[in-house]
Coordinates of N, CA and C in Angstrom, one line a residue:
M1 N 0.8 -1.2 0.0 CA 0.0 0.0 0.0 C 0.9 1.3 0.0
R2 N 1.9 1.2 0.9 CA 2.7 2.4 1.0 C 3.5 2.6 -0.3
A3 N 4.0 1.5 -0.9 CA 4.7 1.6 -2.2 C 3.8 2.2 -3.3
S4 N 2.5 1.8 -3.3 CA 1.6 2.3 -4.3 C 1.4 3.8 -4.2
L5 N 1.3 4.2 -2.9 CA 1.1 5.6 -2.6 C 2.4 6.4 -3.1
L6 N 3.6 5.9 -2.9 CA 4.8 6.5 -3.3 C 4.8 6.7 -4.8
V7 N 4.4 5.6 -5.5 CA 4.4 5.6 -7.0 C 3.5 6.7 -7.5
L8 N 2.2 6.7 -6.9 CA 1.3 7.7 -7.3 C 1.7 9.1 -7.0
A9 N 2.4 9.4 -5.9 CA 2.9 10.7 -5.6 C 4.0 11.1 -6.6
A10 N 4.8 10.2 -6.9 CA 5.9 10.5 -7.9 C 5.3 10.8 -9.2
A11 N 4.2 10.1 -9.6 CA 3.6 10.4 -10.9 C 3.0 11.8 -10.9
L12 N 2.3 12.1 -9.8 CA 1.7 13.4 -9.7 C 2.7 14.5 -9.8
C13 N 3.8 14.3 -9.0 CA 4.9 15.3 -9.0 C 5.5 15.5 -10.4
G14 N 5.7 14.3 -11.1 CA 6.3 14.4 -12.4 C 5.4 15.1 -13.4
G15 N 4.0 15.0 -13.2 CA 3.2 15.7 -14.1 C 3.2 17.2 -13.9
A16 N 3.3 17.6 -12.6 CA 3.3 19.0 -12.2 C 4.6 19.7 -12.6
A17 N 5.6 18.9 -12.8 CA 7.0 19.5 -13.1 C 7.2 19.6 -14.6
G18 N 6.2 19.4 -15.5 CA 6.3 19.4 -16.9 C 6.8 20.8 -17.3
A19 N 7.6 20.9 -18.4 CA 8.1 22.1 -18.9 C 8.4 22.0 -20.4
A20 N 8.4 23.1 -21.1 CA 8.7 23.0 -22.5 C 9.3 24.4 -23.0
P21 N 10.0 24.4 -24.1 CA 10.6 25.6 -24.6 C 9.5 26.4 -25.3
V22 N 9.7 27.7 -25.4 CA 8.9 28.6 -26.2 C 9.9 29.2 -27.3
E23 N 9.6 28.9 -28.5 CA 10.4 29.3 -29.7 C 9.6 30.3 -30.5
V24 N 10.2 31.5 -30.7 CA 9.5 32.6 -31.4 C 10.4 33.2 -32.5
L25 N 9.7 33.4 -33.6 CA 10.4 34.1 -34.8 C 9.6 35.4 -34.9
V26 N 10.4 36.5 -34.8 CA 9.8 37.9 -34.8 C 10.2 38.5 -36.2
R27 N 9.2 39.0 -36.9 CA 9.4 39.7 -38.2 C 8.8 41.1 -38.1
T28 N 9.3 41.9 -39.1 CA 8.7 43.2 -39.3 C 7.5 43.0 -40.2
P29 N 6.7 44.1 -40.3 CA 5.5 44.0 -41.2 C 5.9 43.7 -42.6
A30 N 7.1 44.0 -43.0 CA 7.6 43.7 -44.4 C 8.1 42.3 -44.5
G31 N 8.2 41.5 -43.4 CA 8.6 40.1 -43.4 C 10.0 39.9 -43.1
A32 N 10.8 40.9 -42.8 CA 12.2 40.8 -42.5 C 12.4 40.3 -41.0
P33 N 13.4 39.5 -40.7 CA 13.6 39.1 -39.3 C 14.0 40.4 -38.5
L34 N 13.5 40.4 -37.3 CA 13.8 41.6 -36.4 C 14.7 41.2 -35.3
A35 N 15.9 41.8 -35.3 CA 16.9 41.5 -34.2 C 16.6 42.4 -33.0
D36 N 17.1 42.1 -31.8 CA 17.0 42.9 -30.6 C 15.6 43.1 -30.1
A37 N 14.7 42.2 -30.4 CA 13.4 42.3 -29.8 C 13.4 41.4 -28.5
A38 N 12.7 41.9 -27.5 CA 12.5 41.2 -26.3 C 11.3 40.3 -26.4
V39 N 11.4 39.0 -26.0 CA 10.3 38.1 -26.0 C 10.1 37.7 -24.6
L40 N 8.9 38.0 -24.0 CA 8.6 37.9 -22.6 C 7.5 36.8 -22.5
V41 N 7.6 35.9 -21.5 CA 6.6 35.0 -21.2 C 6.2 35.3 -19.7
E42 N 5.0 35.8 -19.6 CA 4.5 36.2 -18.2 C 3.4 35.3 -17.7
P43 N 3.5 34.8 -16.5 CA 2.4 33.9 -16.0 C 1.1 34.7 -15.8
L44 N 0.0 34.0 -16.2 CA -1.3 34.7 -16.0 C -1.8 34.6 -14.6
A45 N -1.3 33.7 -13.8 CA -1.8 33.6 -12.4 C -0.6 33.1 -11.6
G46 N -0.5 33.7 -10.4 CA 0.6 33.3 -9.5 C 1.9 33.9 -9.9
T47 N 3.0 33.4 -9.2 CA 4.3 33.9 -9.5 C 5.1 32.8 -10.2
A48 N 5.8 33.2 -11.2 CA 6.6 32.2 -12.0 C 7.7 31.7 -11.1
V49 N 7.9 30.4 -11.1 CA 9.0 29.7 -10.3 C 9.8 29.0 -11.3
R50 N 11.1 29.3 -11.4 CA 12.0 28.7 -12.4 C 12.3 27.3 -12.0
P51 N 12.3 26.4 -12.9 CA 12.7 25.0 -12.6 C 14.0 24.8 -11.8
R52 N 14.1 23.8 -11.0 CA 15.3 23.5 -10.2 C 16.5 23.5 -11.1
G53 N 17.6 24.0 -10.7 CA 18.8 24.0 -11.4 C 19.0 25.0 -12.4
R54 N 18.0 26.0 -12.5 CA 18.1 27.0 -13.5 C 17.7 28.3 -12.9
A55 N 18.5 29.4 -12.9 CA 18.2 30.7 -12.3 C 18.5 31.8 -13.3
P56 N 17.8 32.9 -13.3 CA 18.1 34.0 -14.2 C 19.4 34.6 -13.7
A57 N 20.1 35.3 -14.7 CA 21.4 36.0 -14.4 C 21.1 37.1 -13.4
T58 N 21.9 37.3 -12.4 CA 21.7 38.4 -11.5 C 22.8 39.5 -11.7
H59 N 23.7 39.2 -12.6 CA 24.8 40.2 -12.9 C 25.1 40.1 -14.4
V60 N 25.0 41.2 -15.1 CA 25.4 41.2 -16.5 C 26.3 42.5 -16.8
A61 N 26.8 42.5 -18.0 CA 27.7 43.7 -18.4 C 27.2 44.3 -19.7
I62 N 27.3 45.6 -19.7 CA 27.1 46.3 -21.0 C 28.4 47.1 -21.2
E63 N 29.2 46.7 -22.1 CA 30.6 47.3 -22.2 C 30.6 48.4 -23.3
Q64 N 31.6 49.2 -23.2 CA 31.8 50.2 -24.2 C 33.1 49.8 -25.0
R65 N 32.8 49.6 -26.3 CA 33.9 49.2 -27.2 C 33.7 49.7 -28.5
G66 N 34.8 50.3 -29.1 CA 34.6 51.0 -30.4 C 33.7 52.2 -30.4
R67 N 33.6 52.8 -29.2 CA 32.7 53.9 -29.0 C 31.2 53.6 -29.3
E68 N 30.9 52.4 -28.8 CA 29.5 51.9 -28.9 C 29.2 51.1 -27.6
F69 N 28.0 51.0 -27.2 CA 27.5 50.1 -26.1 C 27.3 48.8 -26.7
I70 N 27.8 47.7 -26.1 CA 27.6 46.4 -26.5 C 27.2 45.5 -25.3
P71 N 26.0 44.9 -25.4 CA 25.0 44.9 -26.4 C 24.2 46.2 -26.5
W72 N 23.6 46.5 -27.6 CA 22.8 47.7 -27.8 C 21.5 47.5 -27.0
M73 N 20.9 46.3 -26.9 CA 19.7 46.1 -26.1 C 19.9 44.9 -25.2
T74 N 19.5 45.0 -24.0 CA 19.6 44.0 -23.0 C 18.3 43.8 -22.2
V75 N 17.9 42.6 -21.9 CA 16.8 42.3 -21.1 C 17.3 41.7 -19.7
V76 N 16.8 42.3 -18.6 CA 17.2 41.7 -17.3 C 16.0 41.6 -16.4
Q77 N 16.1 40.8 -15.4 CA 15.0 40.6 -14.4 C 15.2 41.7 -13.3
T78 N 14.2 42.2 -12.8 CA 14.2 43.1 -11.7 C 15.2 42.7 -10.6
G79 N 16.1 43.6 -10.2 CA 17.1 43.3 -9.2 C 18.4 42.9 -9.7
T80 N 18.6 42.8 -11.0 CA 19.9 42.5 -11.7 C 20.8 43.7 -11.6
S81 N 22.1 43.4 -11.3 CA 23.1 44.4 -11.3 C 23.9 44.4 -12.6
V82 N 24.2 45.6 -13.1 CA 24.8 45.7 -14.4 C 26.1 46.5 -14.3
D83 N 27.2 45.9 -14.8 CA 28.5 46.6 -14.9 C 28.6 47.3 -16.3
F84 N 29.3 48.4 -16.3 CA 29.5 49.2 -17.5 C 31.0 49.3 -17.8
P85 N 31.7 48.2 -18.1 CA 33.2 48.3 -18.3 C 33.5 49.1 -19.6
N86 N 34.5 50.0 -19.4 CA 34.9 50.8 -20.6 C 36.2 50.2 -21.1
N87 N 36.0 49.5 -22.3 CA 37.2 48.8 -22.9 C 37.7 49.7 -24.1
D88 N 37.4 51.0 -24.1 CA 38.0 51.9 -25.1 C 39.2 52.5 -24.6
T89 N 39.9 53.2 -25.4 CA 41.1 53.9 -25.0 C 40.8 55.4 -24.7
V90 N 39.5 55.7 -24.7 CA 39.0 57.1 -24.3 C 38.0 56.9 -23.2
R91 N 37.8 58.0 -22.5 CA 36.9 57.9 -21.3 C 35.4 58.1 -21.8
H92 N 34.5 57.6 -21.0 CA 33.1 57.8 -21.3 C 32.4 58.3 -20.1
H93 N 31.2 58.9 -20.3 CA 30.4 59.4 -19.2 C 29.0 58.9 -19.4
V94 N 28.7 57.8 -18.7 CA 27.4 57.0 -18.9 C 26.3 57.5 -18.0
Y95 N 25.1 57.7 -18.6 CA 24.0 58.2 -17.8 C 22.7 57.7 -18.3
S96 N 21.6 57.8 -17.5 CA 20.3 57.6 -17.9 C 19.3 58.5 -17.1
F97 N 18.4 59.1 -17.9 CA 17.3 59.9 -17.3 C 16.0 59.2 -17.2
S98 N 16.0 57.9 -17.5 CA 14.7 57.1 -17.5 C 14.2 56.9 -16.1
E99 N 12.9 57.0 -16.0 CA 12.3 56.9 -14.7 C 12.6 55.7 -13.9
P100 N 12.6 54.5 -14.5 CA 12.8 53.3 -13.8 C 14.2 53.2 -13.1
K101 N 15.2 53.9 -13.8 CA 16.6 53.9 -13.2 C 17.3 55.1 -13.7
R102 N 17.4 56.2 -12.9 CA 18.3 57.3 -13.2 C 19.6 57.1 -12.5
F103 N 20.7 57.3 -13.3 CA 22.0 57.1 -12.8 C 23.0 57.9 -13.6
E104 N 24.2 58.0 -13.1 CA 25.3 58.7 -13.8 C 26.6 58.1 -13.4
I105 N 27.5 57.8 -14.3 CA 28.8 57.3 -14.1 C 29.7 58.3 -14.8
K106 N 30.3 59.3 -14.1 CA 31.1 60.3 -14.7 C 32.3 59.8 -15.3
L107 N 33.0 60.7 -16.1 CA 34.1 60.4 -16.9 C 35.0 59.3 -16.3
Y108 N 35.2 58.2 -17.0 CA 35.9 57.1 -16.4 C 36.5 56.2 -17.5
A109 N 37.5 55.5 -17.1 CA 38.1 54.4 -17.9 C 38.1 53.1 -17.1
G110 N 38.2 52.0 -17.8 CA 38.2 50.7 -17.1 C 36.9 50.3 -16.5
K111 N 36.9 49.7 -15.4 CA 35.6 49.2 -14.8 C 35.3 50.0 -13.6
P112 N 34.0 50.6 -13.6 CA 33.6 51.4 -12.4 C 33.6 50.5 -11.1
G113 N 33.7 51.1 -10.0 CA 33.8 50.4 -8.7 C 32.6 49.6 -8.4
Q114 N 31.4 50.2 -8.6 CA 30.1 49.5 -8.3 C 29.2 49.4 -9.5
P115 N 28.6 48.2 -9.6 CA 27.6 48.0 -10.6 C 26.3 48.8 -10.3
I116 N 25.5 49.0 -11.3 CA 24.2 49.7 -11.2 C 23.1 48.6 -11.0
V117 N 22.3 48.7 -10.0 CA 21.2 47.7 -9.7 C 19.9 48.2 -10.4
F118 N 19.3 47.5 -11.3 CA 18.1 47.8 -11.9 C 16.9 47.2 -11.1
D119 N 16.4 48.0 -10.2 CA 15.5 47.5 -9.2 C 14.0 47.8 -9.5
K120 N 13.7 48.4 -10.6 CA 12.3 48.7 -11.0 C 12.0 48.3 -12.4
P121 N 10.9 47.7 -12.7 CA 10.6 47.3 -14.1 C 10.4 48.5 -15.0
G122 N 10.7 48.3 -16.3 CA 10.4 49.4 -17.2 C 11.6 49.5 -18.2
Q123 N 11.5 50.5 -19.1 CA 12.4 50.8 -20.2 C 13.4 51.8 -19.7
V124 N 14.7 51.5 -19.8 CA 15.8 52.4 -19.4 C 16.7 52.7 -20.6
D125 N 16.7 53.9 -21.0 CA 17.5 54.4 -22.2 C 18.8 55.0 -21.7
I126 N 20.0 54.6 -22.2 CA 21.3 54.9 -21.7 C 22.1 55.6 -22.8
G127 N 22.8 56.6 -22.4 CA 23.7 57.4 -23.4 C 25.0 57.7 -22.8
C128 N 25.9 58.3 -23.6 CA 27.2 58.8 -23.2 C 27.2 60.3 -23.4
N129 N 27.5 61.0 -22.3 CA 27.5 62.5 -22.3 C 28.6 63.1 -23.2
I130 N 29.5 62.3 -23.6 CA 30.6 62.8 -24.4 C 30.4 62.4 -25.9
H131 N 30.0 61.2 -26.2 CA 29.8 60.7 -27.5 C 28.3 60.5 -27.7
D132 N 27.6 61.5 -28.3 CA 26.2 61.6 -28.4 C 25.5 60.5 -29.3
W133 N 26.3 59.8 -30.1 CA 25.8 58.8 -31.0 C 25.6 57.5 -30.2
M134 N 26.3 57.4 -29.0 CA 26.3 56.1 -28.3 C 24.9 56.0 -27.5
E135 N 24.3 54.8 -27.7 CA 23.1 54.6 -27.0 C 22.9 53.1 -26.7
A136 N 22.2 52.8 -25.6 CA 21.9 51.4 -25.3 C 20.5 51.4 -24.6
H137 N 19.8 50.3 -24.6 CA 18.5 50.2 -24.0 C 18.4 48.9 -23.2
V138 N 17.8 49.1 -22.0 CA 17.6 48.0 -21.1 C 16.1 47.9 -20.8
L139 N 15.6 46.7 -20.9 CA 14.2 46.4 -20.5 C 14.3 45.6 -19.2
V140 N 13.7 46.1 -18.2 CA 13.7 45.5 -16.9 C 12.4 44.8 -16.7
V141 N 12.3 43.5 -16.4 CA 11.1 42.8 -16.4 C 11.0 42.0 -15.0
D142 N 9.7 41.7 -14.6 CA 9.5 40.9 -13.4 C 9.6 39.4 -13.7
T143 N 9.2 39.0 -14.9 CA 9.2 37.6 -15.2 C 10.6 37.0 -15.4
P144 N 10.8 35.8 -14.9 CA 12.2 35.2 -15.2 C 12.3 34.5 -16.6
Y145 N 11.2 34.6 -17.4 CA 11.2 33.9 -18.7 C 11.3 35.0 -19.8
F146 N 12.4 35.1 -20.3 CA 12.6 36.1 -21.4 C 13.8 35.8 -22.3
A147 N 13.8 36.4 -23.4 CA 15.0 36.2 -24.4 C 15.0 37.3 -25.3
R148 N 16.1 37.5 -26.0 CA 16.3 38.5 -27.0 C 16.6 37.9 -28.4
T149 N 15.9 38.4 -29.4 CA 16.1 37.8 -30.7 C 17.4 38.1 -31.3
G150 N 18.0 37.2 -32.1 CA 19.2 37.4 -32.8 C 19.0 38.0 -34.1
A151 N 20.1 38.0 -34.9 CA 20.0 38.6 -36.3 C 19.0 37.9 -37.1
D152 N 18.7 36.6 -36.8 CA 17.7 35.8 -37.6 C 16.3 36.0 -37.1
G153 N 16.1 36.9 -36.1 CA 14.8 37.2 -35.6 C 14.3 36.1 -34.6
R154 N 15.1 35.1 -34.3 CA 14.6 34.0 -33.5 C 15.1 34.1 -32.0
A155 N 14.3 33.6 -31.1 CA 14.6 33.6 -29.7 C 13.9 32.4 -29.1
T156 N 14.6 31.8 -28.1 CA 14.1 30.6 -27.4 C 14.2 30.8 -25.9
I157 N 13.1 30.5 -25.3 CA 13.1 30.5 -23.8 C 12.9 29.1 -23.4
A158 N 13.9 28.5 -22.8 CA 13.9 27.0 -22.5 C 13.2 26.7 -21.1
A159 N 12.6 25.6 -21.1 CA 12.1 25.0 -19.8 C 11.1 25.9 -19.1
V160 N 10.1 26.4 -19.8 CA 9.0 27.1 -19.1 C 8.0 26.1 -18.5
P161 N 7.7 26.2 -17.2 CA 6.8 25.2 -16.6 C 5.4 25.3 -17.2
A162 N 4.8 24.1 -17.2 CA 3.4 24.0 -17.8 C 2.5 25.0 -17.1
G163 N 1.6 25.6 -17.9 CA 0.7 26.6 -17.3 C 0.2 27.5 -18.4
R164 N -0.5 28.6 -18.0 CA -1.1 29.6 -18.9 C -0.2 30.8 -18.7
Y165 N 0.2 31.4 -19.9 CA 1.1 32.6 -19.9 C 0.6 33.6 -20.9
R166 N 1.2 34.8 -20.8 CA 1.0 35.8 -21.8 C 2.3 36.0 -22.5
L167 N 2.3 36.0 -23.8 CA 3.5 36.1 -24.6 C 3.5 37.6 -25.2
R168 N 4.6 38.3 -24.8 CA 4.6 39.7 -25.2 C 5.9 40.1 -25.8
L169 N 5.9 41.0 -26.8 CA 7.1 41.5 -27.5 C 7.4 43.0 -27.1
W170 N 8.6 43.3 -27.3 CA 9.1 44.7 -27.1 C 10.3 45.0 -27.9
H171 N 10.4 46.2 -28.4 CA 11.7 46.6 -29.1 C 11.9 48.1 -28.9
P172 N 13.2 48.5 -28.7 CA 13.4 49.9 -28.4 C 12.9 50.9 -29.5
L173 N 12.8 50.4 -30.7 CA 12.3 51.3 -31.8 C 11.0 50.9 -32.4
Q174 N 10.1 50.3 -31.5 CA 8.8 49.9 -32.0 C 7.9 51.1 -32.2
K175 N 7.1 51.0 -33.3 CA 6.2 52.1 -33.6 C 4.9 52.0 -32.8
A176 N 4.6 50.8 -32.4 CA 3.4 50.6 -31.6 C 3.5 49.3 -30.8
Q177 N 2.9 49.3 -29.7 CA 2.9 48.1 -28.8 C 2.1 47.0 -29.5
A178 N 2.7 45.8 -29.6 CA 2.0 44.7 -30.2 C 1.1 44.1 -29.2
A179 N -0.1 43.6 -29.7 CA -1.0 43.0 -28.8 C -0.4 41.6 -28.3
P180 N -0.5 41.4 -27.0 CA 0.0 40.1 -26.4 C -0.8 38.9 -26.8
D181 N -0.2 37.7 -26.8 CA -0.9 36.5 -27.1 C -1.0 35.7 -25.8
D182 N -2.1 35.0 -25.5 CA -2.2 34.1 -24.4 C -1.8 32.7 -24.9
I183 N -0.9 32.0 -24.2 CA -0.5 30.7 -24.7 C -0.6 29.7 -23.5
E184 N -0.8 28.4 -23.9 CA -0.8 27.3 -23.0 C 0.4 26.5 -23.2
I185 N 1.2 26.2 -22.1 CA 2.4 25.5 -22.2 C 2.2 24.1 -21.5
G186 N 2.5 23.1 -22.2 CA 2.4 21.7 -21.7 C 3.8 21.0 -21.8
D187 N 3.8 19.8 -22.4 CA 5.1 19.1 -22.5 C 5.7 19.3 -23.9
A188 N 4.9 19.9 -24.9 CA 5.4 20.1 -26.2 C 5.9 21.5 -26.4
P189 N 6.9 21.7 -27.3 CA 7.4 23.1 -27.5 C 6.3 23.9 -28.1
V190 N 6.3 25.2 -27.7 CA 5.4 26.2 -28.3 C 6.2 27.0 -29.3
R191 N 5.7 27.0 -30.6 CA 6.4 27.7 -31.7 C 5.5 28.7 -32.3
Q192 N 5.9 30.0 -32.4 CA 5.1 31.0 -33.0 C 5.9 31.9 -33.8
T193 N 5.3 32.5 -34.9 CA 5.9 33.5 -35.7 C 5.0 34.8 -35.5
L194 N 5.6 35.9 -35.0 CA 4.9 37.1 -34.7 C 5.5 38.3 -35.4
V195 N 4.6 39.3 -35.6 CA 5.0 40.5 -36.3 C 5.0 41.6 -35.3
L196 N 6.1 42.4 -35.3 CA 6.2 43.6 -34.5 C 6.5 44.8 -35.4
D197 N 5.7 45.8 -35.3 CA 5.9 47.0 -36.1 C 7.1 47.9 -35.5
A198 N 8.3 47.6 -35.9 CA 9.5 48.2 -35.3 C 10.5 48.5 -36.4
R199 N 11.3 49.5 -36.2 CA 12.3 49.8 -37.1 C 13.6 49.2 -36.7
P200 N 14.3 48.4 -37.5 CA 15.5 47.8 -37.2 C 16.6 48.8 -36.8
R201 N 17.5 48.5 -36.0 CA 18.5 49.4 -35.6 C 19.4 49.8 -36.8
E202 N 19.7 51.0 -36.9 CA 20.7 51.5 -37.9 C 21.8 52.3 -37.1
P203 N 23.0 51.7 -36.9 CA 24.0 52.4 -36.2 C 24.3 53.8 -36.7
K204 N 24.4 54.8 -35.8 CA 24.6 56.1 -36.1 C 26.1 56.4 -36.6
P205 N 26.3 57.1 -37.6 CA 27.7 57.4 -38.1 C 28.5 58.2 -37.1
H206 N 29.7 57.8 -36.9 CA 30.6 58.6 -36.1 C 32.0 58.3 -36.5
T207 N 32.9 59.2 -36.0 CA 34.3 59.1 -36.4 C 35.1 58.4 -35.2
E208 N 36.2 57.7 -35.6 CA 37.0 57.1 -34.6 C 38.0 58.2 -33.9
D209 N 38.0 59.4 -34.5 CA 38.9 60.4 -34.0 C 38.1 61.1 -32.8
D210 N 38.8 61.4 -31.8 CA 38.2 62.1 -30.6 C 39.0 63.4 -30.4
T211 N 38.4 64.4 -31.0 CA 39.1 65.7 -31.0 C 39.3 66.3 -29.7
D212 N 38.4 65.9 -28.7 CA 38.5 66.4 -27.4 C 39.4 65.6 -26.5
H213 N 39.9 64.5 -27.0 CA 40.9 63.6 -26.3 C 40.4 63.1 -25.0
Y214 N 39.1 62.7 -24.9 CA 38.5 62.2 -23.7 C 39.0 60.8 -23.5

């Protein structure tokens, strides 16, 4: 009897622990793949719990190299700390006036002493006070299930627990907010092709010469 109960409990636990990947292809209205789009999977009820053995990054880096921010767009979960290492031979002055996270790292080279903690959800736009073409964007989200599309417009969020979710897109240069989709996740992969009305990034022209010698 006891053995039967243990088998039943194990089966029930195994069913509750089901998870599957969410694979998304994001395109522009013209049909071109869209890079640097955030793909978010948000639970419709309760708090998302990440499967055992997998946790979201709590520390990431946005570097300055070639007088650009790399990566140009980053998605992080609320509470993540971000370093801004300067790997150029000139100094930078990094700042943001965005409401979710206002900060300033004055003229510096190398790695700043303390990372910046992004503790509120929302869009954070970042610039350099010396090189005005430099820009970066951070989307801070509460859900632990997110990914960024690559140059092929594809993103995969692995091992999302079974349940009902809202699938949402975002891009720094979107012209309009895309309507979210409700999805059901079981044991099989969820695959979707979605359209987001956004303008692909076009790097701003700049010179490698620094006449001010910063």
